[in-house]
mmCIF file with all atom_site columns, C-alpha atoms in Angstrom:
data_model
loop_
_atom_site.group_PDB
_atom_site.id
_atom_site.type_symbol
_atom_site.label_atom_id
_atom_site.label_alt_id
_atom_site.label_comp_id
_atom_site.label_asym_id
_atom_site.label_entity_id
_atom_site.label_seq_id
_atom_site.pdbx_PDB_ins_code
_atom_site.Cartn_x
_atom_site.Cartn_y
_atom_site.Cartn_z
_atom_site.occupancy
_atom_site.B_iso_or_equiv
_atom_site.pdbx_formal_charge
_atom_site.auth_seq_id
_atom_site.auth_comp_id
_atom_site.auth_asym_id
_atom_site.auth_atom_id
_atom_site.pdbx_PDB_model_num
ATOM 1   C CA . MET A 1 1   ? 20.725  12.071  5.526   1.00 50.00 ? 663 MET A CA 1
ATOM 2   C CA . THR A 1 2   ? 19.140  15.089  3.889   1.00 46.00 ? 664 THR A CA 1
ATOM 3   C CA . ALA A 1 3   ? 20.094  16.901  0.740   1.00 44.00 ? 665 ALA A CA 1
ATOM 4   C CA . PRO A 1 4   ? 22.253  20.002  1.285   1.00 46.00 ? 666 PRO A CA 1
ATOM 5   C CA . ASP A 1 5   ? 19.675  22.244  -0.376  1.00 48.00 ? 667 ASP A CA 1
ATOM 6   C CA . ALA A 1 6   ? 16.747  20.894  1.664   1.00 45.00 ? 668 ALA A CA 1
ATOM 7   C CA . GLU A 1 7   ? 14.797  23.404  3.714   1.00 44.00 ? 669 GLU A CA 1
ATOM 8   C CA . PRO A 1 8   ? 14.633  22.886  7.480   1.00 42.00 ? 670 PRO A CA 1
ATOM 9   C CA . ALA A 1 9   ? 11.414  21.466  8.880   1.00 43.00 ? 671 ALA A CA 1
ATOM 10  C CA . PRO A 1 10  ? 8.988   23.980  10.398  1.00 43.00 ? 672 PRO A CA 1
ATOM 11  C CA . ALA A 1 11  ? 9.247   24.337  14.155  1.00 43.00 ? 673 ALA A CA 1
ATOM 12  C CA . GLY A 1 12  ? 5.512   24.464  14.862  1.00 40.00 ? 674 GLY A CA 1
ATOM 13  C CA . PRO A 1 13  ? 2.846   21.802  14.418  1.00 43.00 ? 675 PRO A CA 1
ATOM 14  C CA . VAL A 1 14  ? 2.339   20.655  10.865  1.00 42.00 ? 676 VAL A CA 1
ATOM 15  C CA . GLY A 1 15  ? -1.171  21.029  9.504   1.00 39.00 ? 677 GLY A CA 1
ATOM 16  C CA . PRO A 1 16  ? -3.243  22.801  6.905   1.00 41.00 ? 678 PRO A CA 1
ATOM 17  C CA . GLU A 1 17  ? -2.608  26.471  6.338   1.00 41.00 ? 679 GLU A CA 1
ATOM 18  C CA . PRO A 1 18  ? -5.330  28.692  7.808   1.00 39.00 ? 680 PRO A CA 1
ATOM 19  C CA . SER A 1 19  ? -6.561  29.586  4.323   1.00 41.00 ? 681 SER A CA 1
ATOM 20  C CA . GLU A 1 20  ? -6.863  25.924  3.240   1.00 40.00 ? 682 GLU A CA 1
ATOM 21  C CA . PRO A 1 21  ? -10.098 24.060  3.936   1.00 39.00 ? 683 PRO A CA 1
ATOM 22  C CA . SER A 1 22  ? -9.659  21.061  6.193   1.00 39.00 ? 684 SER A CA 1
ATOM 23  C CA . GLU A 1 23  ? -10.813 17.603  5.155   1.00 39.00 ? 685 GLU A CA 1
ATOM 24  C CA . PRO A 1 24  ? -13.906 16.084  6.761   1.00 38.00 ? 686 PRO A CA 1
ATOM 25  C CA . ALA A 1 25  ? -13.211 13.926  9.800   1.00 39.00 ? 687 ALA A CA 1
ATOM 26  C CA . GLY A 1 26  ? -15.832 11.270  8.972   1.00 38.00 ? 688 GLY A CA 1
ATOM 27  C CA . PRO A 1 27  ? -15.309 8.128   6.921   1.00 39.00 ? 689 PRO A CA 1
ATOM 28  C CA . ALA A 1 28  ? -15.066 8.480   3.164   1.00 43.00 ? 690 ALA A CA 1
ATOM 29  C CA . GLU A 1 29  ? -18.206 7.715   1.208   1.00 42.00 ? 691 GLU A CA 1
ATOM 30  C CA . PRO A 1 30  ? -17.924 4.853   -1.259  1.00 43.00 ? 692 PRO A CA 1
ATOM 31  C CA . GLY A 1 31  ? -17.393 5.999   -4.811  1.00 44.00 ? 693 GLY A CA 1
ATOM 32  C CA . PRO A 1 32  ? -18.766 4.506   -8.020  1.00 48.00 ? 694 PRO A CA 1
ATOM 33  C CA . GLY A 1 33  ? -18.953 0.739   -7.891  1.00 47.00 ? 695 GLY A CA 1
ATOM 34  C CA . GLY A 1 34  ? -19.148 0.704   -4.090  1.00 49.00 ? 696 GLY A CA 1
ATOM 35  C CA . ARG A 1 35  ? -15.404 1.222   -3.650  1.00 48.00 ? 697 ARG A CA 1
ATOM 36  C CA . ALA A 1 36  ? -13.918 3.831   -1.361  1.00 49.00 ? 698 ALA A CA 1
ATOM 37  C CA . PRO A 1 37  ? -12.285 6.739   -3.185  1.00 50.00 ? 699 PRO A CA 1
ATOM 38  C CA . ALA A 1 38  ? -8.529  6.570   -3.680  1.00 51.00 ? 700 ALA A CA 1
ATOM 39  C CA . ALA A 1 39  ? -6.335  8.127   -1.020  1.00 51.00 ? 701 ALA A CA 1
ATOM 40  C CA . PRO A 1 40  ? -4.966  11.601  -1.728  1.00 56.00 ? 702 PRO A CA 1
ATOM 41  C CA . ALA A 1 41  ? -1.772  11.437  -3.771  1.00 57.00 ? 703 ALA A CA 1
ATOM 42  C CA . ASP A 1 42  ? 0.102   13.691  -1.349  1.00 63.00 ? 704 ASP A CA 1
ATOM 43  C CA . ARG A 1 43  ? -0.484  11.428  1.679   1.00 84.00 ? 705 ARG A CA 1
ATOM 44  C CA . GLU A 1 44  ? 2.263   8.899   2.373   1.00 90.00 ? 706 GLU A CA 1
ATOM 45  C CA . LEU A 1 45  ? 1.706   5.185   2.880   1.00 93.00 ? 707 LEU A CA 1
ATOM 46  C CA . SER A 1 46  ? 0.780   4.098   6.383   1.00 94.00 ? 708 SER A CA 1
ATOM 47  C CA . VAL A 1 47  ? 3.003   1.878   8.490   1.00 94.00 ? 709 VAL A CA 1
ATOM 48  C CA . ARG A 1 48  ? 0.693   -1.075  7.782   1.00 95.00 ? 710 ARG A CA 1
ATOM 49  C CA . GLU A 1 49  ? 0.745   -0.438  4.024   1.00 95.00 ? 711 GLU A CA 1
ATOM 50  C CA . ARG A 1 50  ? 4.542   -0.318  4.059   1.00 95.00 ? 712 ARG A CA 1
ATOM 51  C CA . ALA A 1 51  ? 4.632   -3.550  6.092   1.00 95.00 ? 713 ALA A CA 1
ATOM 52  C CA . VAL A 1 52  ? 2.349   -5.271  3.552   1.00 96.00 ? 714 VAL A CA 1
ATOM 53  C CA . LEU A 1 53  ? 4.682   -4.271  0.720   1.00 96.00 ? 715 LEU A CA 1
ATOM 54  C CA . ALA A 1 54  ? 7.739   -5.386  2.699   1.00 95.00 ? 716 ALA A CA 1
ATOM 55  C CA . LEU A 1 55  ? 6.178   -8.782  3.390   1.00 95.00 ? 717 LEU A CA 1
ATOM 56  C CA . GLU A 1 56  ? 5.263   -9.182  -0.273  1.00 94.00 ? 718 GLU A CA 1
ATOM 57  C CA . ARG A 1 57  ? 8.874   -8.482  -1.319  1.00 94.00 ? 719 ARG A CA 1
ATOM 58  C CA . ARG A 1 58  ? 10.146  -11.515 0.576   1.00 94.00 ? 720 ARG A CA 1
ATOM 59  C CA . SER A 1 59  ? 10.437  -15.051 -0.782  1.00 90.00 ? 721 SER A CA 1
ATOM 60  C CA . TRP A 1 60  ? 8.874   -17.980 1.055   1.00 89.00 ? 722 TRP A CA 1
ATOM 61  C CA . ALA A 1 61  ? 10.310  -21.419 1.849   1.00 89.00 ? 723 ALA A CA 1
ATOM 62  C CA . GLY A 1 62  ? 7.153   -23.451 1.591   1.00 84.00 ? 724 GLY A CA 1
ATOM 63  C CA . PRO A 1 63  ? 3.384   -23.520 1.760   1.00 81.00 ? 725 PRO A CA 1
ATOM 64  C CA . GLY A 1 64  ? 1.959   -21.907 4.854   1.00 93.00 ? 726 GLY A CA 1
ATOM 65  C CA . ALA A 1 65  ? 5.070   -19.876 5.696   1.00 94.00 ? 727 ALA A CA 1
ATOM 66  C CA . LYS A 1 66  ? 3.673   -16.671 4.206   1.00 93.00 ? 728 LYS A CA 1
ATOM 67  C CA . GLU A 1 67  ? 0.278   -17.078 5.893   1.00 94.00 ? 729 GLU A CA 1
ATOM 68  C CA . ARG A 1 68  ? 2.000   -17.689 9.236   1.00 95.00 ? 730 ARG A CA 1
ATOM 69  C CA . ALA A 1 69  ? 4.145   -14.571 8.777   1.00 95.00 ? 731 ALA A CA 1
ATOM 70  C CA . ILE A 1 70  ? 1.062   -12.506 7.897   1.00 95.00 ? 732 ILE A CA 1
ATOM 71  C CA . ARG A 1 71  ? -0.647  -13.536 11.132  1.00 95.00 ? 733 ARG A CA 1
ATOM 72  C CA . GLU A 1 72  ? 2.445   -13.200 13.334  1.00 95.00 ? 734 GLU A CA 1
ATOM 73  C CA . GLU A 1 73  ? 4.038   -10.054 11.919  1.00 95.00 ? 735 GLU A CA 1
ATOM 74  C CA . LEU A 1 74  ? 1.000   -8.038  10.852  1.00 95.00 ? 736 LEU A CA 1
ATOM 75  C CA . GLY A 1 75  ? -1.610  -9.441  13.209  1.00 96.00 ? 737 GLY A CA 1
ATOM 76  C CA . ILE A 1 76  ? -4.230  -9.775  10.464  1.00 95.00 ? 738 ILE A CA 1
ATOM 77  C CA . SER A 1 77  ? -5.798  -12.661 8.592   1.00 95.00 ? 739 SER A CA 1
ATOM 78  C CA . PRO A 1 78  ? -4.435  -13.678 5.184   1.00 94.00 ? 740 PRO A CA 1
ATOM 79  C CA . VAL A 1 79  ? -7.772  -12.684 3.629   1.00 95.00 ? 741 VAL A CA 1
ATOM 80  C CA . ARG A 1 80  ? -7.449  -9.124  4.997   1.00 96.00 ? 742 ARG A CA 1
ATOM 81  C CA . TYR A 1 81  ? -3.793  -9.044  3.904   1.00 96.00 ? 743 TYR A CA 1
ATOM 82  C CA . PHE A 1 82  ? -4.725  -9.827  0.304   1.00 94.00 ? 744 PHE A CA 1
ATOM 83  C CA . GLN A 1 83  ? -7.517  -7.247  0.390   1.00 96.00 ? 745 GLN A CA 1
ATOM 84  C CA . LEU A 1 84  ? -5.011  -4.603  1.473   1.00 96.00 ? 746 LEU A CA 1
ATOM 85  C CA . LEU A 1 85  ? -2.457  -5.817  -1.067  1.00 96.00 ? 747 LEU A CA 1
ATOM 86  C CA . ASN A 1 86  ? -4.944  -5.651  -3.936  1.00 95.00 ? 748 ASN A CA 1
ATOM 87  C CA . ALA A 1 87  ? -5.809  -2.070  -2.994  1.00 95.00 ? 749 ALA A CA 1
ATOM 88  C CA . LEU A 1 88  ? -2.103  -1.201  -2.849  1.00 95.00 ? 750 LEU A CA 1
ATOM 89  C CA . ILE A 1 89  ? -1.514  -2.570  -6.352  1.00 95.00 ? 751 ILE A CA 1
ATOM 90  C CA . GLU A 1 90  ? -3.792  0.201   -7.641  1.00 95.00 ? 752 GLU A CA 1
ATOM 91  C CA . ASP A 1 91  ? -2.297  2.919   -5.423  1.00 95.00 ? 753 ASP A CA 1
ATOM 92  C CA . GLU A 1 92  ? 0.143   5.298   -7.128  1.00 95.00 ? 754 GLU A CA 1
ATOM 93  C CA . ARG A 1 93  ? 1.776   6.025   -3.765  1.00 96.00 ? 755 ARG A CA 1
ATOM 94  C CA . ALA A 1 94  ? 2.677   2.331   -3.469  1.00 96.00 ? 756 ALA A CA 1
ATOM 95  C CA . LEU A 1 95  ? 4.105   2.416   -6.981  1.00 95.00 ? 757 LEU A CA 1
ATOM 96  C CA . ARG A 1 96  ? 6.347   5.338   -6.010  1.00 95.00 ? 758 ARG A CA 1
ATOM 97  C CA . GLU A 1 97  ? 7.346   3.584   -2.760  1.00 94.00 ? 759 GLU A CA 1
ATOM 98  C CA . ASP A 1 98  ? 8.197   0.167   -4.238  1.00 95.00 ? 760 ASP A CA 1
ATOM 99  C CA . PRO A 1 99  ? 7.939   0.132   -8.043  1.00 96.00 ? 761 PRO A CA 1
ATOM 100 C CA . VAL A 1 100 ? 9.582   -3.288  -8.475  1.00 96.00 ? 762 VAL A CA 1
ATOM 101 C CA . THR A 1 101 ? 7.127   -5.101  -6.208  1.00 95.00 ? 763 THR A CA 1
ATOM 102 C CA . VAL A 1 102 ? 4.028   -3.239  -7.406  1.00 96.00 ? 764 VAL A CA 1
ATOM 103 C CA . ASN A 1 103 ? 4.872   -3.720  -11.086 1.00 96.00 ? 765 ASN A CA 1
ATOM 104 C CA . ARG A 1 104 ? 5.585   -7.430  -10.498 1.00 96.00 ? 766 ARG A CA 1
ATOM 105 C CA . LEU A 1 105 ? 2.197   -7.831  -8.815  1.00 96.00 ? 767 LEU A CA 1
ATOM 106 C CA . ARG A 1 106 ? 0.465   -5.934  -11.622 1.00 96.00 ? 768 ARG A CA 1
ATOM 107 C CA . ARG A 1 107 ? 2.084   -8.241  -14.210 1.00 96.00 ? 769 ARG A CA 1
ATOM 108 C CA . LEU A 1 108 ? 1.033   -11.363 -12.272 1.00 94.00 ? 770 LEU A CA 1
ATOM 109 C CA . ARG A 1 109 ? -2.529  -10.087 -11.982 1.00 94.00 ? 771 ARG A CA 1
ATOM 110 C CA . ALA A 1 110 ? -2.686  -9.295  -15.708 1.00 94.00 ? 772 ALA A CA 1
ATOM 111 C CA . ALA A 1 111 ? -1.379  -12.778 -16.566 1.00 95.00 ? 773 ALA A CA 1
ATOM 112 C CA . ARG A 1 112 ? -4.043  -14.391 -14.346 1.00 92.00 ? 774 ARG A CA 1
ATOM 113 C CA . ARG A 1 113 ? -6.753  -12.322 -16.006 1.00 91.00 ? 775 ARG A CA 1
ATOM 114 C CA . GLU A 1 114 ? -5.579  -13.360 -19.469 1.00 92.00 ? 776 GLU A CA 1
ATOM 115 C CA . ARG A 1 115 ? -5.765  -17.058 -18.517 1.00 90.00 ? 777 ARG A CA 1
ATOM 116 C CA . ARG A 1 116 ? -9.454  -16.714 -17.621 1.00 86.00 ? 778 ARG A CA 1
#
C-alpha cells in the first residue's frame, strides 16, 4: 500500500539521468586497509543481504541448526554467511532496514571486544 501523496512511478526504464555520470561497470577497488569501499547509501539491500538479516533475526533450537539453515536456505557456507553478516553490521542501509537486529549484533560485537 502506498501513501496517498506518493508520486506514481515513471513509465520508462529507470536509470541515471542523461546529465548524471554513470558509475564504472568494473569491480570496486579496495579502499584503505584492503577493504572494499562501502556501498552507496542510496542503493537498497540485495535479496541476499535481506535474507542474511532475516536468518539472523530467528532463534535456533540447538547447535548446528543455524549452520544447516544457512547451507539449505542461502546456499552458502557458514563462513561466507558470517563474512556477509559482519559487513552488514557496518552498513547504514542494513541499520535502516532492520535496526533491532543490527543494533543487537553491534552490542554483542562490542561486548566480545571488551572481553579481549
